[in-house]
GROMACS .gro file of N, CA and C in nm:
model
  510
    1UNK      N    1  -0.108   1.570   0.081
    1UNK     CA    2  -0.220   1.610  -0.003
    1UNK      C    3  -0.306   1.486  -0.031
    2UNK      N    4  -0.408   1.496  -0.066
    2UNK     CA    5  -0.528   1.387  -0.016
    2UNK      C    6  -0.579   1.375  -0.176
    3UNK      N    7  -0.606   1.216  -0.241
    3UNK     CA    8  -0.578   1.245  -0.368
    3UNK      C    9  -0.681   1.314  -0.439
    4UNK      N   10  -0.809   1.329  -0.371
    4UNK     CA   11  -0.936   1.406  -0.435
    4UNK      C   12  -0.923   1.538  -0.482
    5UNK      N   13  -0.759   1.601  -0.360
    5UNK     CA   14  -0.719   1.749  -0.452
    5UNK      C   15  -0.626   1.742  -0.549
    6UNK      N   16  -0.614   1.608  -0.551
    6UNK     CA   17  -0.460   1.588  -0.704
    6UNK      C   18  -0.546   1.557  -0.790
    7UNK      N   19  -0.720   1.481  -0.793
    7UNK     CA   20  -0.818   1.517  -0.927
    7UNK      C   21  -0.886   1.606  -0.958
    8UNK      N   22  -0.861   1.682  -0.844
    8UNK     CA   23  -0.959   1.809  -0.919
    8UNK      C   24  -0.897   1.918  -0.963
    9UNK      N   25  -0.755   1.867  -0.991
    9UNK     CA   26  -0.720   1.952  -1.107
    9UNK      C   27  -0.699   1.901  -1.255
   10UNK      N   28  -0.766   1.758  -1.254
   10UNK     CA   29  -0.788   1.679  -1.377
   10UNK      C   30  -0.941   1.711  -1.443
   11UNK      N   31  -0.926   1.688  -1.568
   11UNK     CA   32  -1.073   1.726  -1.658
   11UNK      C   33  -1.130   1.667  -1.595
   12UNK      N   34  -1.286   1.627  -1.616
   12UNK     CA   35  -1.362   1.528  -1.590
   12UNK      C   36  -1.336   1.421  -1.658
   13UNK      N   37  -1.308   1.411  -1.743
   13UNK     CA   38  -1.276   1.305  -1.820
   13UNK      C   39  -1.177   1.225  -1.744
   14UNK      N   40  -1.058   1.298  -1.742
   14UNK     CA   41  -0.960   1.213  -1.661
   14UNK      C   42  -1.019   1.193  -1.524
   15UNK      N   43  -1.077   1.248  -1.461
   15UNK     CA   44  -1.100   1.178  -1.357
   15UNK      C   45  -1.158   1.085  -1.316
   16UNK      N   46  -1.251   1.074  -1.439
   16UNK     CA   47  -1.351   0.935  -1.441
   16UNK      C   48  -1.294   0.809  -1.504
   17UNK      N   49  -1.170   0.834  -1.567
   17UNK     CA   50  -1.096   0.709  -1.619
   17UNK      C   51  -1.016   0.667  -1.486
   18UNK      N   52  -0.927   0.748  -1.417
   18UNK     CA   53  -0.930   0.705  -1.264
   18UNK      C   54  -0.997   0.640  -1.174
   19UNK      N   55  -1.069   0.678  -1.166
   19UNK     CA   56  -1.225   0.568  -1.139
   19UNK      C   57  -1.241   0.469  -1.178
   20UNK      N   58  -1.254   0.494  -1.296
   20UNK     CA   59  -1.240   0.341  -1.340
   20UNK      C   60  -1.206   0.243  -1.356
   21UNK      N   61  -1.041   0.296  -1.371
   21UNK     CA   62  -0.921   0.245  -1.337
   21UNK      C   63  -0.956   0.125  -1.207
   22UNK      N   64  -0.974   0.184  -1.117
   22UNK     CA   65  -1.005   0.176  -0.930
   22UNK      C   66  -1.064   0.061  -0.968
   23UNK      N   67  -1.230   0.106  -1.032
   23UNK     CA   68  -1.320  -0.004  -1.025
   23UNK      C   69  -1.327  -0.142  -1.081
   24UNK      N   70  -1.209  -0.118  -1.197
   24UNK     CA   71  -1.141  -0.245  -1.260
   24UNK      C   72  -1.071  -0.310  -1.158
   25UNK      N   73  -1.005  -0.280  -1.054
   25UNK     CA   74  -0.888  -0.333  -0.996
   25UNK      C   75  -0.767  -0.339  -1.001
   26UNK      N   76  -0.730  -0.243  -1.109
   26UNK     CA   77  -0.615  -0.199  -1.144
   26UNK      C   78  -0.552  -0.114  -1.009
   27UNK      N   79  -0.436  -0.128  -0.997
   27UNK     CA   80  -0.354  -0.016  -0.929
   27UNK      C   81  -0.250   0.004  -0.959
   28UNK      N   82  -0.151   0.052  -0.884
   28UNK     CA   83  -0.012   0.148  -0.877
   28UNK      C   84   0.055   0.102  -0.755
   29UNK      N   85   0.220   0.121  -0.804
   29UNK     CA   86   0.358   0.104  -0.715
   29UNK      C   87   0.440   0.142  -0.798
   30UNK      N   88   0.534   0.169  -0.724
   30UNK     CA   89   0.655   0.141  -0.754
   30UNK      C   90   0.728  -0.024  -0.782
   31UNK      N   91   0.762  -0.035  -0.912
   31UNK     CA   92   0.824  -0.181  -0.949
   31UNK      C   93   0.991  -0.151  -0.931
   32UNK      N   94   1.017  -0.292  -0.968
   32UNK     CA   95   1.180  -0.315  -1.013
   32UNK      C   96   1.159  -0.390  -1.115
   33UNK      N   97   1.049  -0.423  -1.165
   33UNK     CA   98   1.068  -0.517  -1.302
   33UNK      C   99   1.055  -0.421  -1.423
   34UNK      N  100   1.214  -0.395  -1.454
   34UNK     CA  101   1.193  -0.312  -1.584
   34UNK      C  102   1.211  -0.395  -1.729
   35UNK      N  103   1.250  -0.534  -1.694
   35UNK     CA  104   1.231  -0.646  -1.793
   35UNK      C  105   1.071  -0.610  -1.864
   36UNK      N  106   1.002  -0.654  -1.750
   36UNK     CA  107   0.810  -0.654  -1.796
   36UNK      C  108   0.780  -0.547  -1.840
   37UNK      N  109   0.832  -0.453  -1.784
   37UNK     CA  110   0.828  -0.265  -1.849
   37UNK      C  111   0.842  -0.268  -2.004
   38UNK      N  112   1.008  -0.313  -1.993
   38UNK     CA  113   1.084  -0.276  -2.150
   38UNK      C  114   0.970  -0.369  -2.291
   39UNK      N  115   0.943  -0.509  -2.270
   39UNK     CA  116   0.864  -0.564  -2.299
   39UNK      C  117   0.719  -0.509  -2.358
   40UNK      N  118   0.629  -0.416  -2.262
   40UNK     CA  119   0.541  -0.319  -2.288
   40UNK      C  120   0.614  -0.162  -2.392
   41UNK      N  121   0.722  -0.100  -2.345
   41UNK     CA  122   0.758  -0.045  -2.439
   41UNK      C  123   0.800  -0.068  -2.547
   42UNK      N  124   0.876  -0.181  -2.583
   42UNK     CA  125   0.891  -0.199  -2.732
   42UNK      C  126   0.749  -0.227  -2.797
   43UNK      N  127   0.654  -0.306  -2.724
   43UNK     CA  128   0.510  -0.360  -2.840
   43UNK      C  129   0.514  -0.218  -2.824
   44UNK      N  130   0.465  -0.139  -2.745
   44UNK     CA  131   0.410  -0.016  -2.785
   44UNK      C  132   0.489   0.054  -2.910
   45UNK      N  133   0.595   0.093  -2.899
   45UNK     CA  134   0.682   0.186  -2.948
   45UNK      C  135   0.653   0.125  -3.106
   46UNK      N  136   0.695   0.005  -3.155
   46UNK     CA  137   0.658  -0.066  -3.236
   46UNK      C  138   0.533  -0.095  -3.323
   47UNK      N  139   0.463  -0.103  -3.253
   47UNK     CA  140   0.314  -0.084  -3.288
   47UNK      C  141   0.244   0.022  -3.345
   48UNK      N  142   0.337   0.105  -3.266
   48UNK     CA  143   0.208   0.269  -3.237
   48UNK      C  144   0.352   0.345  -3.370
   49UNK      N  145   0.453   0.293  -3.344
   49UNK     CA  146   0.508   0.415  -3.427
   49UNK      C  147   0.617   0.370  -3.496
   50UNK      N  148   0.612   0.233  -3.527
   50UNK     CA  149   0.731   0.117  -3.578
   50UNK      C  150   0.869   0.232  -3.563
   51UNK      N  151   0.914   0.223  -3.414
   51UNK     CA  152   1.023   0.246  -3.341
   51UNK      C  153   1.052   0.169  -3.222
   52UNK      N  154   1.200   0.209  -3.203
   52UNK     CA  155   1.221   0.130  -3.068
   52UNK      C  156   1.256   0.210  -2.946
   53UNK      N  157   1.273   0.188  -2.861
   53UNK     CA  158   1.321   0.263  -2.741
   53UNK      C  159   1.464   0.354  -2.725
   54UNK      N  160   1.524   0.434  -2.750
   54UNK     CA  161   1.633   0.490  -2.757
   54UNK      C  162   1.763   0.416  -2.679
   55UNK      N  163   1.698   0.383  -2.568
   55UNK     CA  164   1.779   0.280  -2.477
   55UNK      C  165   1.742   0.170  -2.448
   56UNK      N  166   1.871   0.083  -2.476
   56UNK     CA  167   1.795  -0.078  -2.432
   56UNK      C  168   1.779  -0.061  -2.281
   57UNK      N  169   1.712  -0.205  -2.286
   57UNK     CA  170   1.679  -0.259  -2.131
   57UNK      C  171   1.833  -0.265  -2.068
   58UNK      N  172   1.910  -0.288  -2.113
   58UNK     CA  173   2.044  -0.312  -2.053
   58UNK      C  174   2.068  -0.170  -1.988
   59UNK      N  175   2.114  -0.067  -2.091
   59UNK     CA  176   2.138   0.034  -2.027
   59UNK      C  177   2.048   0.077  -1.935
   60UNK      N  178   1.928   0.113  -1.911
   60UNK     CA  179   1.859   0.144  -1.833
   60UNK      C  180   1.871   0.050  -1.694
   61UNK      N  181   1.895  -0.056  -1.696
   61UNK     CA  182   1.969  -0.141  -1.583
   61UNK      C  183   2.076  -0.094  -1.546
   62UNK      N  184   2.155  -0.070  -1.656
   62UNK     CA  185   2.274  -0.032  -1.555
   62UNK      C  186   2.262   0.136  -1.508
   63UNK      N  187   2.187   0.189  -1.550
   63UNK     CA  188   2.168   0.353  -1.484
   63UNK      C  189   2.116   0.327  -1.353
   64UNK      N  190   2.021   0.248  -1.349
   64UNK     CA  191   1.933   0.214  -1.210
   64UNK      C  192   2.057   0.148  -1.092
   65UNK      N  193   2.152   0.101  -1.176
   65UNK     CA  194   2.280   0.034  -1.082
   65UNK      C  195   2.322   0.171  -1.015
   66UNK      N  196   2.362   0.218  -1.100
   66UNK     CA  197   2.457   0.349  -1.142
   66UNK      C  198   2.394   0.457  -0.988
   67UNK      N  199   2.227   0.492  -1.031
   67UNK     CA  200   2.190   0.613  -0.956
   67UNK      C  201   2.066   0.506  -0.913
   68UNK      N  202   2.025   0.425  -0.826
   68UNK     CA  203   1.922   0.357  -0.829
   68UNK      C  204   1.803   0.502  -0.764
   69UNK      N  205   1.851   0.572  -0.684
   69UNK     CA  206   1.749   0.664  -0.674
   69UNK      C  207   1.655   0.800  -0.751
   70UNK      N  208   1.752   0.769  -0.838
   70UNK     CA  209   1.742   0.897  -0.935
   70UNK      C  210   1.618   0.805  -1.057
   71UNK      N  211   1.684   0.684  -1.064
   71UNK     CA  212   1.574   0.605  -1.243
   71UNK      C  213   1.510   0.558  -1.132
   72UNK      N  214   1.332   0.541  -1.141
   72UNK     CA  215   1.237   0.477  -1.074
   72UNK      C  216   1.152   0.389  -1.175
   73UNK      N  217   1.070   0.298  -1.151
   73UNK     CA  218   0.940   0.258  -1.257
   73UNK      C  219   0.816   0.220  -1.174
   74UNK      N  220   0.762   0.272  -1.234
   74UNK     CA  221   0.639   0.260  -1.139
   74UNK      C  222   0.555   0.216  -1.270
   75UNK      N  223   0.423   0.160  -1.238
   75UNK     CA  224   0.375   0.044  -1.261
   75UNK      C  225   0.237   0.013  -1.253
   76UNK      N  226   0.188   0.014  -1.334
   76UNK     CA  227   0.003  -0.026  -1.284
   76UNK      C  228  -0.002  -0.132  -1.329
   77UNK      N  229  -0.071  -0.225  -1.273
   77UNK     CA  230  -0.100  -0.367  -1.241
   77UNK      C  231  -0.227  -0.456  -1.241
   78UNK      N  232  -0.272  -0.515  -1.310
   78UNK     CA  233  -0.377  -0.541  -1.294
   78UNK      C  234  -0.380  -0.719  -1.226
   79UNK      N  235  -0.441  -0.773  -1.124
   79UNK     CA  236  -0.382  -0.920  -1.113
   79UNK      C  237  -0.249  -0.940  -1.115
   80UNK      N  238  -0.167  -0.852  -1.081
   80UNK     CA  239   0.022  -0.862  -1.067
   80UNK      C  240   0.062  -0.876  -1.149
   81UNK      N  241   0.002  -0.857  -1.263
   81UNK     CA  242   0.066  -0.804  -1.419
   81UNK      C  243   0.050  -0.711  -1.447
   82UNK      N  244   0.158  -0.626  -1.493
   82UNK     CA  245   0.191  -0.482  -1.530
   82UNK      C  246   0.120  -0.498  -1.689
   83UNK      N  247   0.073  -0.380  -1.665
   83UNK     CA  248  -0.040  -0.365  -1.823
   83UNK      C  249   0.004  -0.247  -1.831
   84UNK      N  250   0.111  -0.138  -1.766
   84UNK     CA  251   0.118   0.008  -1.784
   84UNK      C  252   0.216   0.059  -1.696
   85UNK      N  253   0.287   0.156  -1.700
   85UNK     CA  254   0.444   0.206  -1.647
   85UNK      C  255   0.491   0.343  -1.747
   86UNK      N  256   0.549   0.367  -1.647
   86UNK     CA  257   0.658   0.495  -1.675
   86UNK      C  258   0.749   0.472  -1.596
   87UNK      N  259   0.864   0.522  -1.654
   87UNK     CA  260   1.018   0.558  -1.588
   87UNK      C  261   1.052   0.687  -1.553
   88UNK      N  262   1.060   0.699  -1.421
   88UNK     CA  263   1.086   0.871  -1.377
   88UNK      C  264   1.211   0.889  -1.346
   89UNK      N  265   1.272   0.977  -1.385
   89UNK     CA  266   1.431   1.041  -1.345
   89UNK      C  267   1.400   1.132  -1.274
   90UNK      N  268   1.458   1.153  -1.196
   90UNK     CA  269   1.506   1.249  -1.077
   90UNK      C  270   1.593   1.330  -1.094
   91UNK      N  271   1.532   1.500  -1.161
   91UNK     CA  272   1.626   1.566  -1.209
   91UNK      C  273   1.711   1.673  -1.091
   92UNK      N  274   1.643   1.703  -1.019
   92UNK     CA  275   1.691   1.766  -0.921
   92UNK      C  276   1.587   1.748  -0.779
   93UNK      N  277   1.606   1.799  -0.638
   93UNK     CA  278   1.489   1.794  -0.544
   93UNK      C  279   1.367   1.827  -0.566
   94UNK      N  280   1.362   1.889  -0.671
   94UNK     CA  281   1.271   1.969  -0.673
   94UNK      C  282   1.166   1.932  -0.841
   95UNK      N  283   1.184   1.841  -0.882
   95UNK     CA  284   1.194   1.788  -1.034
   95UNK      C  285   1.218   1.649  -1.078
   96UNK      N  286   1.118   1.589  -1.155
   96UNK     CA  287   1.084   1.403  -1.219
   96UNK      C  288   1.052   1.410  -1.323
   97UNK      N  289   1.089   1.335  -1.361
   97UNK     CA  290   1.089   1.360  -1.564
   97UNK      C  291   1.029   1.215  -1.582
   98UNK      N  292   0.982   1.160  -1.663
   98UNK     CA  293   0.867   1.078  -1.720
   98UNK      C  294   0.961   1.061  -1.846
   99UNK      N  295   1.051   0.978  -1.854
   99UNK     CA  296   1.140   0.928  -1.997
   99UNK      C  297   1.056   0.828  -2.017
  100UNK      N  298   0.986   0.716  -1.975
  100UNK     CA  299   0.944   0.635  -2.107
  100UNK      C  300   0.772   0.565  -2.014
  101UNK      N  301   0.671   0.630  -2.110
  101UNK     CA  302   0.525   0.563  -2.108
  101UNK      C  303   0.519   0.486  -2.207
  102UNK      N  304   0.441   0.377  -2.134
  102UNK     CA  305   0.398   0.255  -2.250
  102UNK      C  306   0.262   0.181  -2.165
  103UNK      N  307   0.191   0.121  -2.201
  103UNK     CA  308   0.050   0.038  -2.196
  103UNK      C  309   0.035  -0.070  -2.250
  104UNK      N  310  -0.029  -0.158  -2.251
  104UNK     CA  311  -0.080  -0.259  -2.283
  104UNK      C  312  -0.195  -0.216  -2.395
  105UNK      N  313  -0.215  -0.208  -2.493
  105UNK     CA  314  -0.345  -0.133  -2.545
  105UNK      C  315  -0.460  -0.211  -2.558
  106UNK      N  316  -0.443  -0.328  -2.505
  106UNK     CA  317  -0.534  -0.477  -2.518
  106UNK      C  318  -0.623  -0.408  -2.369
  107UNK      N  319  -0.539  -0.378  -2.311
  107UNK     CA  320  -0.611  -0.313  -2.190
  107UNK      C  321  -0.660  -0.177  -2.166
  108UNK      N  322  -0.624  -0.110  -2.236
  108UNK     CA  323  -0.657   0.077  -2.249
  108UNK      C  324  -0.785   0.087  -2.205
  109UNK      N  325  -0.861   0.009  -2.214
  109UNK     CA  326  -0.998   0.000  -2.124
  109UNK      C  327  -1.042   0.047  -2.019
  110UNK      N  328  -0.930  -0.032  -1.965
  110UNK     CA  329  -0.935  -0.026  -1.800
  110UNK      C  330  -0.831   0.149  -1.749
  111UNK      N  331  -0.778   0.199  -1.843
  111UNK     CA  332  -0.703   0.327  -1.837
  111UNK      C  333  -0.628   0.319  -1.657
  112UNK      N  334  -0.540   0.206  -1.734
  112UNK     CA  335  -0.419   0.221  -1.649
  112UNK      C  336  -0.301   0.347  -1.630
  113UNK      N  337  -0.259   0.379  -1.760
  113UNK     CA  338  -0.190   0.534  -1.748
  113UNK      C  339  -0.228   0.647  -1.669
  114UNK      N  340  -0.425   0.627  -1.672
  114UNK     CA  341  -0.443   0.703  -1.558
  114UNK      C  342  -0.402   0.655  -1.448
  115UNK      N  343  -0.459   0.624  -1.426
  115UNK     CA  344  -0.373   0.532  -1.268
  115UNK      C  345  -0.246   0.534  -1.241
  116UNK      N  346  -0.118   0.483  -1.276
  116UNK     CA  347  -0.011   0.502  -1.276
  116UNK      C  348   0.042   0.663  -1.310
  117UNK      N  349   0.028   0.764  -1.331
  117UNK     CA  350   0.031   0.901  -1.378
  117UNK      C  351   0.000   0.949  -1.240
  118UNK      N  352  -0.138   0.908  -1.162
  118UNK     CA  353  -0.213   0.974  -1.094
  118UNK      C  354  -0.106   0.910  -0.920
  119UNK      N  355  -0.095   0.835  -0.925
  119UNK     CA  356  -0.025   0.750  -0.853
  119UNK      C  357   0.179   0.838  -0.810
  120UNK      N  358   0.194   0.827  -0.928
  120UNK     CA  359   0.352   0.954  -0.969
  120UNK      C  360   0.314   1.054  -0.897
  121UNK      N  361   0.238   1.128  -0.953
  121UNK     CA  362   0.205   1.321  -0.898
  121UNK      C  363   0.199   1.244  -0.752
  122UNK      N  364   0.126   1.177  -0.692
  122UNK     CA  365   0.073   1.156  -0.529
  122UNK      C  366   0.254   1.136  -0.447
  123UNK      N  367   0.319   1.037  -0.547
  123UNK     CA  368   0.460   1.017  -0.471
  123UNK      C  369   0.527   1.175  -0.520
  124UNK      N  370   0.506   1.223  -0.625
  124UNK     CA  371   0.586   1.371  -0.627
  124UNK      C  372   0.555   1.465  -0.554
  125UNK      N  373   0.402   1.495  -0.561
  125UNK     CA  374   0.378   1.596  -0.405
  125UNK      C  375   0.469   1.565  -0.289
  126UNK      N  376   0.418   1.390  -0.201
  126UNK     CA  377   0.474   1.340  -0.154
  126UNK      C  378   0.657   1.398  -0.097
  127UNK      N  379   0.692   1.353  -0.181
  127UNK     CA  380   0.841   1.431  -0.201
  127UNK      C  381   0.909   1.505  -0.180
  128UNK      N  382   0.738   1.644  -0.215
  128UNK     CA  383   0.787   1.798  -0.205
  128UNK      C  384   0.858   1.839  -0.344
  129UNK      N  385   0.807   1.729  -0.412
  129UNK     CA  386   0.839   1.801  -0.557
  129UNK      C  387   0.792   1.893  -0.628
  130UNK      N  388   0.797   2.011  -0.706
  130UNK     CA  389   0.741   2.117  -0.728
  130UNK      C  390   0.716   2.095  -0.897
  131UNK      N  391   0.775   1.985  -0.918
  131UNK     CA  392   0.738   2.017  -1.057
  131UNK      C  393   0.793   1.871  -1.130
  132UNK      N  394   0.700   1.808  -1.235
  132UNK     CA  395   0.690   1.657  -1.285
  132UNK      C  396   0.648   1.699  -1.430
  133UNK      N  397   0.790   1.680  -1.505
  133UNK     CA  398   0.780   1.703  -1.621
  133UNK      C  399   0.724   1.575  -1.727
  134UNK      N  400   0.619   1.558  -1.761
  134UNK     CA  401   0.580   1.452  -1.898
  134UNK      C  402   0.620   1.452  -1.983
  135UNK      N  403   0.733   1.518  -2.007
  135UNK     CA  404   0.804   1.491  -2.152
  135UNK      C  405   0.726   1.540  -2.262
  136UNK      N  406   0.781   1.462  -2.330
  136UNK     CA  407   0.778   1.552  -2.503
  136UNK      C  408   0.638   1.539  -2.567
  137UNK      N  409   0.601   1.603  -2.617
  137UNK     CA  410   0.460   1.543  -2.712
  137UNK      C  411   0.455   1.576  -2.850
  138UNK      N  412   0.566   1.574  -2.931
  138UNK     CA  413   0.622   1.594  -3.062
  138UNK      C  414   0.700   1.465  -3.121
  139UNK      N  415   0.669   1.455  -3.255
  139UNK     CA  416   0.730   1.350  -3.345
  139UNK      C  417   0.780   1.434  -3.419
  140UNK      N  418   0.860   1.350  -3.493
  140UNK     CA  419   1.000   1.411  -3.575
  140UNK      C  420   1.085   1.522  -3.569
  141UNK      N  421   1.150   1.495  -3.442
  141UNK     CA  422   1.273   1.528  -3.400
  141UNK      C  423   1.189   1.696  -3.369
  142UNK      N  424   1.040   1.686  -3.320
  142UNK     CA  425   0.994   1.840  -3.252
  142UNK      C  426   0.920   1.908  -3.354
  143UNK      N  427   0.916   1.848  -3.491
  143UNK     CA  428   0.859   1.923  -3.626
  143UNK      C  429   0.716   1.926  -3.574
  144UNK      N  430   0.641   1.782  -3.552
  144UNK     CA  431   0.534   1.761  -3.545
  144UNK      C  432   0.460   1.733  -3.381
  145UNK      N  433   0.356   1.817  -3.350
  145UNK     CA  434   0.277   1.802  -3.245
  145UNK      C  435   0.221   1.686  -3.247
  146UNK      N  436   0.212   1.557  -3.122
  146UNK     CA  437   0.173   1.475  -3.140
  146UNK      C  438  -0.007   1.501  -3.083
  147UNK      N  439  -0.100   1.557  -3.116
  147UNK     CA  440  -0.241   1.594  -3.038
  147UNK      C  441  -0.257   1.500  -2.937
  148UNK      N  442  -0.282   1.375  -2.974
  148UNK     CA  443  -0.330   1.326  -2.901
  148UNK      C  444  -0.260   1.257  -2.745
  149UNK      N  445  -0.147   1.274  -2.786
  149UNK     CA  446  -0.063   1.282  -2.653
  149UNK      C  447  -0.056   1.384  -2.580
  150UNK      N  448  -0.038   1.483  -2.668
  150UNK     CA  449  -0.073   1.658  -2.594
  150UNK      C  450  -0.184   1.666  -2.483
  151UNK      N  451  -0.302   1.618  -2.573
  151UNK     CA  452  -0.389   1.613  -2.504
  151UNK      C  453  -0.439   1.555  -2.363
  152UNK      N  454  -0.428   1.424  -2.367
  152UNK     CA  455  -0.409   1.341  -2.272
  152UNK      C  456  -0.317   1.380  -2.163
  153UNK      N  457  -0.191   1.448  -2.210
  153UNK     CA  458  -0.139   1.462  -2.070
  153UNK      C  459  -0.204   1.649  -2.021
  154UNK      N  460  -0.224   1.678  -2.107
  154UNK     CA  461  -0.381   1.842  -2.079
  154UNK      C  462  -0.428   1.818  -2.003
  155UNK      N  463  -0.491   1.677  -2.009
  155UNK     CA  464  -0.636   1.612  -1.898
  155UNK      C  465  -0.556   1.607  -1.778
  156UNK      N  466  -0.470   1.603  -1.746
  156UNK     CA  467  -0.413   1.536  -1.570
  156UNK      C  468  -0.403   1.677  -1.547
  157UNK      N  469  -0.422   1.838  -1.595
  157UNK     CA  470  -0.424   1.946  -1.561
  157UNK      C  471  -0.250   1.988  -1.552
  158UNK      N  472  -0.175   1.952  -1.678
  158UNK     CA  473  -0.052   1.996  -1.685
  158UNK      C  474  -0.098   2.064  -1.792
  159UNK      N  475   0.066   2.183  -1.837
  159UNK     CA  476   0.028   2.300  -1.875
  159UNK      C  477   0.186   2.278  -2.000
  160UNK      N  478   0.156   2.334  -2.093
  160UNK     CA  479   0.244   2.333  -2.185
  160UNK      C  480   0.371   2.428  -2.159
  161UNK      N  481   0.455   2.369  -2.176
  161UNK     CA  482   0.630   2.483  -2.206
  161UNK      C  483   0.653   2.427  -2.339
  162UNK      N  484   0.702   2.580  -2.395
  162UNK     CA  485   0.772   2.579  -2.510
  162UNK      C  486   0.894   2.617  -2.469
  163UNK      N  487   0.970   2.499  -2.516
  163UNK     CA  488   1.156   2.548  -2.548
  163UNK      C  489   1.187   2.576  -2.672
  164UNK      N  490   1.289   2.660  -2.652
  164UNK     CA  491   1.354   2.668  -2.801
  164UNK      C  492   1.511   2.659  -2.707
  165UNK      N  493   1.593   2.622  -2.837
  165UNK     CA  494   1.757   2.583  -2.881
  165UNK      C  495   1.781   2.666  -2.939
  166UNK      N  496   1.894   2.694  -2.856
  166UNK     CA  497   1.977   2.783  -2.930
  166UNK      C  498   2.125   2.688  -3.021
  167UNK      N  499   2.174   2.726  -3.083
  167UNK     CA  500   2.362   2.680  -3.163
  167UNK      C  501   2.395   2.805  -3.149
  168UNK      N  502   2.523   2.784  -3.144
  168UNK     CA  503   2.615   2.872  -3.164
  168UNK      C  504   2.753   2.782  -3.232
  169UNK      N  505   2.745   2.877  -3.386
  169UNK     CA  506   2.854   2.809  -3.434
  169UNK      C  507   2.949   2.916  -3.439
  170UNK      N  508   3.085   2.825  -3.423
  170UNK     CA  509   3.183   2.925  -3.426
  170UNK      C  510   3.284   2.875  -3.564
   0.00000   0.00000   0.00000
């Protein structure tokens, strides 16, 4: 698939931050530096929501030992510095899950997330993957809709699921 049909199922909006992305010089890969990653996720996590990452950098090293094909990080780059990343799990052939986005926000300018996001879907088509889950867009433990994350991942032309949990106490 040719990536002009993986944007035109993005708003306009997103597609012009892609662009822009481009015209900055920013791009996308696949990394192994989840040091420089974890680094970007804690300022973020910290910053944006004085939290930390559920998993250290350690563990996430050793999962990548563990299943190196299954944990990926991919990476947007600007000048060979990562300013932006996600970590994708590999839930089944058919399925990539997006456990941890983070940015540089000194750079949000240049809208690297687009880029790196847009970059994922191209290796998940790629793949023959049918389906690339973005994760959660709720704070406190699912009480609260986060909008503006909602939103943003709206723009790349993904579509909302609602789960519900069940208990069963016995």
């Amino acid at each position: 698939i040719k990536k002009e049909e993986i944007l035109s199922s993005f708003s306009g909006k997103c597609r012009n931050m892609v662009r822009q992305a481009e015209r900055h010089s920013v791009s996308a890969s696949e990394t192994q530096d989840f040091a420089a990653f974890w680094a970007l996720l804690e300022a973020t996590l910290t910053a944006r929501h004085s939290a930390k990452p559920t998993h250290t950098l350690t563990e996430i090293q050793n999962l990548v030992k563990i299943a190196p094909s299954h944990v990926r990080l991919f990476g947007a780059f600007l000048q060979q510095k990562m300013i932006a990343g996600t970590v994708v799990i590999t839930l089944n052939d058919g399925a990539l899950y997006t456990l941890y986005m983070a940015q540089d926000y000194e750079k949000s300018d240049l809208h690297p997330m687009h880029c790196v996001l847009t970059h994922v879907m191209s290796v998940a088509i790629a793949e023959g993957r049918k389906v690339l889950h973005l994760g959660v867009s709720t704070e406190d433990g699912g009480r609260k809709v986060n909008e503006g994350l909602f939103f943003f991942k709206e723009s790349f032309g993904c579509k909302p699921v609602r789960r519900e949990s069940w208990s069963v106490f016995l």
